[in-house]
Short mmCIF file of C-alpha atoms in Angstrom, two decimals:
data_model
loop_
_atom_site.label_atom_id
_atom_site.label_comp_id
_atom_site.label_asym_id
_atom_site.label_seq_id
_atom_site.Cartn_x
_atom_site.Cartn_y
_atom_site.Cartn_z
CA ARG A 4 -42.03 3.61 -37.50
CA LEU A 5 -43.48 7.04 -37.32
CA ASN A 6 -46.35 8.24 -35.24
CA GLY A 7 -47.72 10.89 -37.59
CA LYS A 8 -44.45 12.71 -38.23
CA TYR A 9 -40.72 12.33 -37.81
CA THR A 10 -39.46 13.47 -34.42
CA GLU A 11 -35.80 13.63 -33.36
CA ASN A 12 -34.53 12.07 -30.12
CA VAL A 13 -37.65 10.33 -28.91
CA VAL A 14 -37.72 8.28 -25.72
CA LEU A 15 -39.23 5.02 -26.91
CA ALA A 16 -41.21 4.51 -23.71
CA GLU A 17 -42.97 7.80 -24.42
CA MET A 18 -43.64 7.25 -28.13
CA PRO A 19 -42.90 3.64 -29.15
CA ALA A 20 -44.33 4.09 -32.65
CA ASN A 21 -41.71 6.71 -33.52
CA ASN A 22 -38.44 4.86 -33.94
CA THR A 23 -36.03 3.87 -36.65
CA ALA A 24 -34.80 0.33 -36.08
CA VAL A 25 -31.85 -1.14 -37.92
CA ASN A 26 -31.38 -4.77 -36.93
CA VAL A 27 -27.89 -6.18 -37.48
CA VAL A 28 -26.58 -9.71 -37.08
CA LYS A 29 -23.19 -11.14 -38.05
CA LEU A 30 -23.44 -14.75 -39.18
CA GLU A 31 -20.85 -17.43 -38.46
CA ASN A 32 -19.82 -17.37 -42.13
CA GLY A 33 -18.82 -13.70 -41.76
CA ILE A 34 -21.76 -12.17 -43.63
CA THR A 35 -23.45 -9.26 -41.90
CA VAL A 36 -27.24 -9.19 -42.37
CA VAL A 37 -29.10 -5.93 -41.85
CA ASN A 38 -32.88 -5.55 -41.72
CA HIS A 39 -34.87 -2.32 -41.75
CA HIS A 40 -38.59 -1.70 -42.03
CA GLY A 41 -39.25 1.73 -43.48
CA PHE A 42 -42.26 3.74 -42.42
CA TRP A 43 -45.12 3.97 -44.88
CA ARG A 44 -46.10 7.10 -46.76
CA LYS A 45 -48.90 7.45 -49.32
CA THR A 46 -46.38 7.70 -52.14
CA PRO A 47 -43.63 5.11 -52.68
CA PHE A 48 -41.29 8.05 -53.35
CA GLY A 49 -41.51 8.94 -49.66
CA ASP A 50 -41.20 12.49 -48.41
CA GLU A 51 -38.81 14.76 -46.50
CA ASP A 52 -39.14 12.55 -43.41
CA SER A 53 -38.18 9.53 -45.53
CA ILE A 54 -35.02 11.33 -46.63
CA LYS A 55 -34.09 12.15 -43.00
CA VAL A 56 -34.67 8.60 -41.81
CA PHE A 57 -32.81 6.90 -44.68
CA LYS A 58 -29.88 9.27 -44.19
CA LYS A 59 -29.62 7.89 -40.64
CA VAL A 60 -30.04 4.32 -41.84
CA GLY A 61 -27.27 4.87 -44.39
CA GLU A 62 -24.99 6.30 -41.69
CA VAL A 63 -25.42 3.07 -39.69
CA VAL A 64 -25.12 0.63 -42.60
CA GLU A 65 -22.31 2.18 -44.67
CA PRO A 66 -19.54 1.60 -42.08
CA LEU A 67 -20.74 -2.00 -41.68
CA SER A 68 -20.53 -2.47 -45.46
CA LYS A 69 -16.81 -1.64 -45.30
CA GLU A 70 -16.11 -4.34 -42.71
CA GLY A 71 -16.92 -7.34 -44.91
CA PRO A 72 -19.72 -9.02 -46.85
CA LEU A 73 -23.11 -7.46 -46.17
CA VAL A 74 -26.73 -8.13 -47.14
CA MET A 75 -29.47 -5.64 -46.29
CA CYS A 76 -33.13 -6.52 -46.68
CA GLY A 77 -36.54 -5.34 -45.71
CA ASP A 78 -39.81 -3.69 -46.55
CA LEU A 79 -38.31 -0.27 -47.06
CA ASN A 80 -41.65 1.21 -48.17
CA ILE A 81 -39.92 3.24 -50.87
CA ILE A 82 -38.96 2.44 -54.44
CA HIS A 83 -35.43 2.60 -55.82
CA GLU A 84 -36.14 5.89 -57.60
CA SER A 85 -37.05 7.63 -54.34
CA PRO A 86 -34.75 10.49 -53.29
CA ALA A 87 -34.54 8.79 -49.87
CA PHE A 88 -33.00 5.70 -51.48
CA ARG A 89 -29.91 7.72 -52.47
CA ALA A 90 -28.63 7.22 -48.91
CA LEU A 91 -28.17 3.51 -49.80
CA ASP A 92 -26.52 3.95 -53.19
CA PHE A 93 -23.31 2.38 -51.86
CA LEU A 94 -25.16 -0.98 -52.09
CA ARG A 95 -26.48 -2.91 -55.12
CA ASP A 96 -30.28 -3.10 -55.12
CA LEU A 97 -31.20 -6.55 -56.41
CA THR A 98 -34.88 -5.60 -56.56
CA ASP A 99 -34.06 -2.80 -58.99
CA GLU A 100 -31.43 -4.78 -60.94
CA ASN A 101 -33.95 -7.55 -61.52
CA LYS A 102 -36.65 -5.06 -62.53
CA LEU A 103 -39.33 -6.33 -60.16
CA GLU A 104 -42.59 -4.59 -61.01
CA THR A 105 -44.09 -5.07 -57.57
CA THR A 106 -43.55 -6.80 -54.26
CA LEU A 107 -47.16 -6.31 -53.18
CA SER A 108 -49.41 -9.38 -53.25
CA GLY A 109 -52.71 -7.54 -53.66
CA VAL A 110 -54.06 -8.80 -50.32
CA LYS A 111 -54.09 -5.32 -48.78
CA TYR A 112 -52.65 -3.03 -51.44
CA ASN A 113 -52.52 -3.53 -55.16
CA GLY A 114 -50.33 -1.87 -57.72
CA LYS A 115 -46.86 -1.88 -59.14
CA VAL A 116 -44.77 -0.93 -56.12
CA PRO A 117 -41.44 -2.74 -55.60
CA CYS A 118 -41.02 -1.58 -52.00
CA ASP A 119 -39.25 -4.68 -50.64
CA HIS A 120 -35.53 -4.80 -51.30
CA ILE A 121 -32.47 -7.00 -50.98
CA LEU A 122 -29.25 -5.01 -51.21
CA VAL A 123 -25.68 -6.30 -51.19
CA ASN A 124 -22.20 -4.85 -51.08
CA ASP A 125 -19.36 -5.71 -53.46
CA GLU A 126 -18.15 -8.55 -51.23
CA ILE A 127 -21.25 -10.66 -51.99
CA ASP A 128 -21.69 -13.01 -54.95
CA VAL A 129 -25.35 -13.31 -55.91
CA LYS A 130 -26.18 -16.82 -57.12
CA SER A 131 -29.93 -16.31 -57.63
CA PHE A 132 -32.70 -13.85 -56.92
CA GLY A 133 -36.43 -14.19 -57.28
CA VAL A 134 -39.98 -13.86 -56.06
CA ILE A 135 -41.99 -16.61 -54.42
CA PRO A 136 -45.46 -16.28 -55.98
CA GLU A 137 -47.46 -17.92 -53.19
CA ILE A 138 -49.36 -15.38 -51.14
CA VAL A 139 -48.24 -15.43 -47.51
CA SER A 140 -48.94 -11.81 -46.57
CA ASP A 141 -49.71 -8.44 -48.13
CA HIS A 142 -46.20 -8.58 -49.63
CA LEU A 143 -44.63 -11.15 -51.91
CA ALA A 144 -41.59 -12.96 -50.55
CA ILE A 145 -38.36 -12.16 -52.34
CA TYR A 146 -35.19 -14.18 -51.91
CA ALA A 147 -31.53 -14.17 -52.84
CA GLU A 148 -29.03 -16.99 -52.67
CA VAL A 149 -25.69 -15.37 -51.85
CA GLU A 150 -22.13 -16.24 -50.90
CA ALA A 151 -19.29 -14.21 -49.51
CA LYS A 152 -16.63 -13.62 -52.14
CA LYS A 153 -13.43 -15.45 -51.41
#
């Protein structure tokens, strides 16, 4: 998250709201799952800070995507068309492929903003993808049933 603006090399104890977290776990079945929560900007296209942050996220995730099957998910707070999203173009964006109009539930924000994404590399078979319509938060839940290619 950002505390007002992007700042390089922050000591988290001094400014805990200014950090870029990329959570990574490797499952027993060999699939690597990555989660990232992008910082919010007024426009879903992001800004120059968005581009800087997603460049760093891409630098972390791309090598992992070459090591085996990978799924990345999260509230990225940008849409696929954002210039910042180009840092993740090595992955398939299931949100974009399935033409979701929005992932916002209307509880807090309303509008057509598909800012939540599930992305996969070429070593993942996607069996299903969808939206769960029940409101559980200010975002709709999206899901994908996936398998590692054999």
